[in-house]
Short mmCIF file of C-alpha atoms in Angstrom, two decimals:
data_model
loop_
_atom_site.label_atom_id
_atom_site.label_comp_id
_atom_site.label_asym_id
_atom_site.label_seq_id
_atom_site.Cartn_x
_atom_site.Cartn_y
_atom_site.Cartn_z
CA MET W 1 25.07 3.26 11.12
CA ALA W 2 24.58 4.61 7.60
CA THR W 3 21.33 4.86 5.65
CA ILE W 4 20.39 4.57 2.00
CA GLU W 5 17.12 5.12 0.14
CA ILE W 6 15.70 2.13 -1.72
CA LEU W 7 12.41 2.61 -3.54
CA GLY W 8 11.08 5.12 -1.03
CA ALA W 9 12.26 3.33 2.12
CA THR W 10 15.24 4.31 4.23
CA HIS W 11 17.45 1.28 4.83
CA ALA W 12 19.95 1.16 7.69
CA TYR W 13 23.24 -0.60 6.98
CA GLU W 14 26.84 -0.97 8.12
CA LEU W 15 29.76 -1.67 5.79
CA THR W 16 33.19 -2.54 7.14
CA PRO W 17 36.38 -1.32 5.40
CA PRO W 18 37.35 -3.04 2.13
CA LYS W 19 39.91 -5.85 2.03
CA ALA W 20 41.88 -7.36 -0.85
CA SER W 21 40.20 -6.75 -4.19
CA SER W 22 39.91 -10.48 -4.81
CA SER W 23 38.00 -11.16 -1.58
CA PRO W 24 34.21 -11.29 -1.76
CA VAL W 25 32.01 -8.98 0.28
CA LEU W 26 29.96 -10.92 2.80
CA VAL W 27 26.35 -9.69 2.87
CA PHE W 28 24.31 -10.70 5.92
CA ILE W 29 20.49 -10.90 5.81
CA HIS W 30 18.54 -11.34 9.04
CA GLY W 31 15.37 -13.30 9.69
CA TRP W 32 11.78 -12.52 10.67
CA LEU W 33 11.26 -10.17 13.64
CA LEU W 34 15.02 -9.78 14.00
CA SER W 35 17.55 -7.15 12.86
CA ARG W 36 21.12 -6.74 11.65
CA ASN W 37 22.42 -6.86 15.25
CA TYR W 38 22.52 -10.67 15.45
CA TRP W 39 25.31 -10.84 12.88
CA GLN W 40 27.78 -8.91 15.05
CA PRO W 41 29.41 -12.02 16.59
CA LEU W 42 30.26 -13.25 13.08
CA ILE W 43 31.33 -9.85 11.79
CA ASP W 44 33.70 -9.53 14.77
CA ARG W 45 35.34 -12.77 13.64
CA LEU W 46 35.29 -12.25 9.88
CA ASP W 47 35.92 -8.57 9.22
CA ALA W 48 39.69 -8.88 9.59
CA ASP W 49 39.72 -10.86 6.34
CA TYR W 50 36.47 -9.95 4.56
CA GLN W 51 34.52 -6.78 3.98
CA CYS W 52 31.10 -7.25 5.59
CA LEU W 53 27.78 -5.62 4.77
CA VAL W 54 24.89 -5.94 7.20
CA TYR W 55 21.53 -4.21 6.85
CA ASP W 56 17.99 -4.17 8.21
CA LEU W 57 15.26 -5.48 5.95
CA ARG W 58 12.48 -3.09 4.96
CA GLY W 59 10.18 -2.65 7.96
CA PHE W 60 12.55 -4.15 10.55
CA GLY W 61 15.15 -2.73 12.91
CA ASP W 62 16.13 0.76 11.79
CA SER W 63 14.89 0.36 8.20
CA GLN W 64 11.62 2.19 8.61
CA SER W 65 10.41 5.76 8.79
CA PRO W 66 10.46 7.55 12.16
CA THR W 67 6.66 7.57 12.28
CA ASP W 68 6.63 3.78 11.98
CA LYS W 69 9.03 3.15 14.84
CA THR W 70 8.25 2.84 18.53
CA PRO W 71 10.34 5.73 19.88
CA GLN W 72 10.86 4.69 23.50
CA THR W 73 11.65 1.02 22.96
CA GLU W 74 15.44 1.07 23.00
CA SER W 75 15.53 3.17 26.17
CA ALA W 76 13.58 0.45 27.96
CA PHE W 77 16.70 -1.70 28.07
CA GLY W 78 19.39 0.88 27.36
CA ALA W 79 21.77 0.40 24.43
CA THR W 80 21.18 -2.36 21.90
CA THR W 81 23.72 -5.07 21.18
CA SER W 82 25.63 -3.31 18.41
CA GLY W 83 23.93 -0.02 17.65
CA GLY W 84 21.54 0.62 16.47
CA ALA W 85 6.44 -13.46 -5.30
CA GLY W 86 5.09 -12.23 -7.21
CA GLU W 87 2.86 -14.27 -9.51
CA ASN W 88 5.50 -15.14 -12.10
CA ASP W 89 6.35 -18.86 -11.86
CA ASN W 90 9.69 -18.46 -13.63
CA ALA W 91 12.22 -19.00 -10.83
CA THR W 92 15.17 -17.49 -12.69
CA LEU W 93 14.40 -13.80 -12.33
CA THR W 94 16.02 -10.62 -13.45
CA SER W 95 15.47 -7.27 -11.75
CA ALA W 96 13.03 -6.40 -14.53
CA ASP W 97 11.12 -9.63 -13.92
CA VAL W 98 10.81 -8.87 -10.23
CA SER W 99 9.43 -5.41 -11.00
CA ALA W 100 6.73 -7.01 -13.11
CA THR W 101 5.51 -9.59 -10.60
CA GLY W 102 2.77 -7.63 -8.91
CA LEU W 103 4.89 -6.22 -6.13
CA SER W 104 2.71 -3.13 -5.88
CA THR W 105 0.36 -5.17 -3.66
CA SER W 106 3.14 -5.94 -1.16
CA ASN W 107 6.66 -4.72 -0.54
CA TYR W 108 7.30 -7.67 1.74
CA THR W 109 7.37 -10.73 -0.50
CA LEU W 110 10.58 -12.70 -1.01
CA ALA W 111 10.80 -11.23 -4.50
CA ALA W 112 10.35 -7.70 -3.16
CA TYR W 113 13.08 -8.16 -0.57
CA ALA W 114 15.33 -9.63 -3.26
CA ARG W 115 14.64 -6.53 -5.35
CA ASP W 116 15.67 -4.31 -2.44
CA LEU W 117 18.83 -6.36 -1.99
CA GLY W 118 19.76 -6.11 -5.67
CA ILE W 119 19.36 -2.34 -5.57
CA LEU W 120 21.43 -2.13 -2.38
CA LEU W 121 24.29 -4.05 -3.99
CA GLU W 122 24.08 -1.85 -7.07
CA LYS W 123 24.07 1.41 -5.10
CA LEU W 124 27.05 0.30 -3.02
CA ALA W 125 28.89 -0.94 -6.15
CA ILE W 126 29.27 -4.46 -4.78
CA ASP W 127 29.80 -6.89 -7.64
CA ASN W 128 31.51 -9.78 -5.82
CA ALA W 129 29.16 -10.79 -3.00
CA TRP W 130 28.46 -13.89 -0.99
CA LEU W 131 25.02 -13.75 0.64
CA ILE W 132 24.62 -15.18 4.14
CA GLY W 133 20.99 -15.38 5.21
CA HIS W 134 19.28 -16.59 8.36
CA SER W 135 15.82 -18.23 8.31
CA LEU W 136 13.59 -15.90 6.24
CA GLY W 137 16.82 -14.11 5.28
CA GLY W 138 18.07 -17.39 3.81
CA SER W 139 15.08 -17.53 1.48
CA ILE W 140 15.69 -13.89 0.53
CA ALA W 141 19.34 -14.72 -0.16
CA LEU W 142 18.32 -17.53 -2.53
CA TRP W 143 15.99 -15.21 -4.41
CA GLY W 144 18.65 -12.50 -4.35
CA ALA W 145 21.17 -14.84 -5.97
CA SER W 146 18.69 -15.32 -8.81
CA VAL W 147 17.78 -11.66 -9.18
CA ALA W 148 21.34 -10.34 -8.92
CA SER W 149 23.18 -13.32 -10.36
CA GLU W 150 25.88 -11.16 -11.92
CA ARG W 151 26.81 -9.74 -8.50
CA VAL W 152 26.22 -12.74 -6.23
CA LYS W 153 28.89 -15.44 -6.35
CA GLY W 154 27.47 -17.77 -3.70
CA VAL W 155 24.96 -18.26 -0.88
CA ILE W 156 25.18 -19.64 2.64
CA CYS W 157 21.86 -20.25 4.42
CA LEU W 158 21.63 -20.59 8.21
CA ASN W 159 18.60 -22.31 9.74
CA ALA W 160 16.81 -22.01 6.39
CA GLY W 161 15.11 -24.71 4.37
CA GLY W 162 11.65 -25.81 3.34
CA GLY W 163 9.96 -26.51 0.06
CA ILE W 164 7.40 -28.88 1.58
CA TYR W 165 3.90 -27.50 2.12
CA LEU W 166 2.03 -29.21 4.97
CA LYS W 167 -1.36 -27.51 4.95
CA GLU W 168 -2.42 -27.95 8.58
CA GLU W 169 1.02 -27.14 10.00
CA PHE W 170 1.40 -24.04 7.85
CA GLU W 171 -2.07 -22.79 8.74
CA ARG W 172 -1.27 -23.25 12.42
CA PHE W 173 2.08 -21.50 12.00
CA ARG W 174 0.50 -18.59 10.14
CA ASN W 175 -2.24 -18.18 12.76
CA VAL W 176 0.30 -18.17 15.61
CA GLY W 177 2.40 -15.64 13.69
CA LYS W 178 -0.58 -13.36 13.14
CA GLN W 179 -1.37 -13.41 16.85
CA LEU W 180 2.26 -12.60 17.70
CA VAL W 181 2.20 -9.59 15.39
CA LYS W 182 -1.06 -8.31 16.86
CA ARG W 183 -0.07 -8.74 20.50
CA ARG W 184 3.08 -6.62 20.77
CA PRO W 185 2.34 -3.83 23.26
CA GLN W 186 5.05 -1.23 23.74
CA TRP W 187 5.04 -1.86 27.47
CA LEU W 188 6.30 -5.41 26.85
CA CYS W 189 9.87 -4.07 27.00
CA TYR W 190 9.26 -2.90 30.56
CA LEU W 191 7.86 -6.21 31.80
CA PRO W 192 10.19 -7.62 34.47
CA LEU W 193 12.32 -10.56 33.29
CA ILE W 194 10.73 -10.65 29.81
CA ASP W 195 14.24 -10.55 28.36
CA VAL W 196 15.12 -13.70 30.29
CA LEU W 197 12.21 -15.49 28.62
CA PHE W 198 13.47 -14.39 25.19
CA THR W 199 16.92 -15.87 25.88
CA ARG W 200 15.31 -19.33 25.90
CA VAL W 201 13.03 -19.20 22.88
CA GLN W 202 13.99 -21.27 19.80
CA VAL W 203 17.52 -22.04 21.03
CA ALA W 204 19.25 -25.18 22.28
CA ARG W 205 20.51 -23.47 25.44
CA PRO W 206 19.86 -20.03 26.94
CA LEU W 207 21.59 -17.07 25.31
CA ALA W 208 23.34 -14.24 27.10
CA ARG W 209 20.78 -11.85 28.55
CA ARG W 210 21.76 -9.01 26.17
CA TRP W 211 20.41 -11.13 23.31
CA GLY W 212 17.13 -11.52 25.15
CA ARG W 213 16.91 -7.72 25.41
CA GLN W 214 17.71 -7.36 21.72
CA ARG W 215 15.07 -9.89 20.73
CA VAL W 216 12.39 -8.08 22.74
CA ILE W 217 13.34 -4.76 21.13
CA ASP W 218 13.24 -6.15 17.59
CA PHE W 219 10.02 -8.01 18.29
CA VAL W 220 8.28 -4.81 19.38
CA VAL W 221 9.66 -2.28 16.87
CA ALA W 222 9.05 -4.28 13.68
CA HIS W 223 6.50 -2.46 11.54
CA PRO W 224 3.12 -4.26 11.73
CA GLU W 225 2.60 -4.50 7.98
CA ALA W 226 6.14 -5.72 7.36
CA ALA W 227 5.91 -8.27 10.16
CA LEU W 228 2.57 -9.63 8.98
CA ARG W 229 3.04 -9.52 5.21
CA SER W 230 6.56 -11.00 5.23
CA LEU W 231 5.21 -13.93 7.22
CA LEU W 232 2.05 -14.50 5.19
CA ASP W 233 3.51 -13.80 1.74
CA SER W 234 6.46 -16.17 2.24
CA THR W 235 4.38 -19.10 3.50
CA THR W 236 1.68 -19.48 0.85
CA GLU W 237 1.52 -22.85 -0.86
CA ALA W 238 2.68 -21.31 -4.16
CA GLU W 239 5.63 -19.56 -2.51
CA VAL W 240 6.73 -22.63 -0.56
CA HIS W 241 6.71 -24.72 -3.74
CA ARG W 242 8.47 -21.99 -5.72
CA LEU W 243 11.54 -21.92 -3.49
CA PRO W 244 12.93 -25.32 -4.64
CA GLN W 245 12.58 -24.08 -8.23
CA VAL W 246 14.71 -21.08 -7.37
CA VAL W 247 17.36 -23.30 -5.75
CA SER W 248 17.43 -25.78 -8.64
CA GLN W 249 18.22 -23.05 -11.17
CA LEU W 250 20.98 -21.30 -9.25
CA GLN W 251 24.38 -21.70 -10.88
CA GLN W 252 26.28 -20.30 -7.89
CA PRO W 253 27.39 -22.59 -5.04
CA VAL W 254 24.77 -22.79 -2.28
CA TYR W 255 25.38 -24.17 1.22
CA PHE W 256 23.07 -24.79 4.16
CA LEU W 257 23.96 -24.78 7.87
CA ALA W 258 21.34 -26.50 10.03
CA GLY W 259 20.94 -26.56 13.81
CA ALA W 260 20.63 -30.13 15.07
CA ASN W 261 18.14 -28.94 17.70
CA ASP W 262 16.27 -26.44 15.54
CA THR W 263 12.54 -26.82 16.20
CA ILE W 264 11.58 -24.08 13.72
CA MET W 265 13.50 -25.42 10.72
CA ALA W 266 14.40 -29.04 11.43
CA PRO W 267 17.47 -30.43 9.62
CA LYS W 268 15.31 -32.72 7.47
CA TYR W 269 13.64 -29.67 5.92
CA VAL W 270 17.00 -28.00 5.39
CA ARG W 271 18.27 -31.11 3.59
CA HIS W 272 15.12 -31.24 1.49
CA LEU W 273 15.63 -27.75 0.10
CA ALA W 274 19.38 -28.29 -0.29
CA SER W 275 18.70 -31.42 -2.36
CA PHE W 276 17.45 -29.29 -5.24
CA HIS W 277 20.88 -27.76 -5.76
CA LYS W 278 23.50 -29.51 -7.87
CA LEU W 279 26.03 -29.57 -5.01
CA PHE W 280 23.77 -31.90 -3.02
CA GLN W 281 24.43 -34.66 -5.53
CA ASN W 282 27.94 -34.95 -4.10
CA GLY W 283 26.78 -36.85 -1.04
CA GLY W 284 24.86 -33.92 0.40
CA ALA W 285 28.10 -32.03 0.92
CA ASN W 286 26.34 -28.67 0.83
CA VAL W 287 24.55 -29.36 4.15
CA ILE W 288 26.39 -28.92 7.47
CA GLU W 289 24.58 -29.85 10.67
CA ILE W 290 25.71 -28.08 13.85
CA SER W 291 25.26 -29.93 17.12
CA ASN W 292 23.87 -28.28 20.26
CA CYS W 293 22.33 -25.56 18.10
CA GLY W 294 18.78 -24.28 17.74
CA HIS W 295 17.38 -21.64 15.40
CA LEU W 296 19.95 -18.88 16.00
CA ALA W 297 23.18 -20.47 14.80
CA MET W 298 25.07 -17.20 14.36
CA VAL W 299 24.55 -16.34 18.05
CA GLU W 300 24.51 -19.83 19.57
CA GLN W 301 27.58 -21.22 17.80
CA PRO W 302 29.48 -18.30 16.20
CA ASP W 303 32.88 -20.02 16.29
CA ILE W 304 31.58 -23.04 14.38
CA VAL W 305 29.65 -20.90 11.90
CA ASP W 306 32.72 -18.72 11.37
CA ALA W 307 34.88 -21.79 10.69
CA GLN W 308 32.34 -23.23 8.25
CA ILE W 309 31.98 -19.93 6.36
CA ARG W 310 35.76 -19.70 6.01
CA ARG W 311 36.00 -23.30 4.82
CA ILE W 312 33.21 -22.84 2.27
CA LEU W 313 34.73 -19.65 0.90
CA ALA W 314 38.21 -21.16 0.70
CA GLU W 315 36.95 -24.25 -1.14
CA SER W 316 34.76 -22.25 -3.50
CA LEU W 317 37.49 -19.76 -4.34
CA SER W 318 39.97 -22.57 -5.03
CA PHE W 319 37.61 -23.99 -7.68
CA SER W 320 36.70 -20.65 -9.27
#
């Protein structure tokens, strides 16, 4: 694990060795209350042909100051899986625009995370990137493609969609999320069989137990402010309605992989957001639905996701 400073926050990342100069760098962005670890099954499959960058978002995983972390959490289960909007309504944003959108009130908006991502790409001299984002990370990837359009050549979203604001459902979701953030005692990691419970949450079939352990760890160690603000700031009515604007103005290819059994982001909501991109006009070809898959496609169905990423990249590169 390497670290890099981005606007006062230490970010943990891993970068595999470079490949052919013409190949894009695949940049993986995790979702809410998760970490970079969940991308390892895909990186194991892809890094022979593509350079891969994976990092922890500000306030999650290892991207937080030592005083913010829960020090004993990892030892509870032993080793982890793989180591360690602003107010501007203009959806096509530059880095300067993002800096001027009131981010001083929160470092955890989609725009703020896109700003961090743009700086990360700049510091690592990555100018030919494809962003691959899961859930909240998918929304960050879409914003990142707008903010760093000169560096980002395409986006692939997993279990990410939206753009429809249903007031009662969103209020219920936000209230549940707030309670989850508040009720995360450190001793949760030591509760017998709690990891077994986490292997069954939000997935079509139970995961391997090591993923349950990883999910408990990431759930507990996420910084409270990051966990709460990233949830609340990304689910306001204005932010939900802004995301389709971002998608509609992206010139890069954008693809969406949906889990057929995803109860968090149902395929119909994935298709709705995808419909705002120009590629959707070709018979919805930018949406791929994966059977027997819940909300963690990269862990539940890594072989299928790997094959789809390779197909998308091959097709996109052949037309570039």
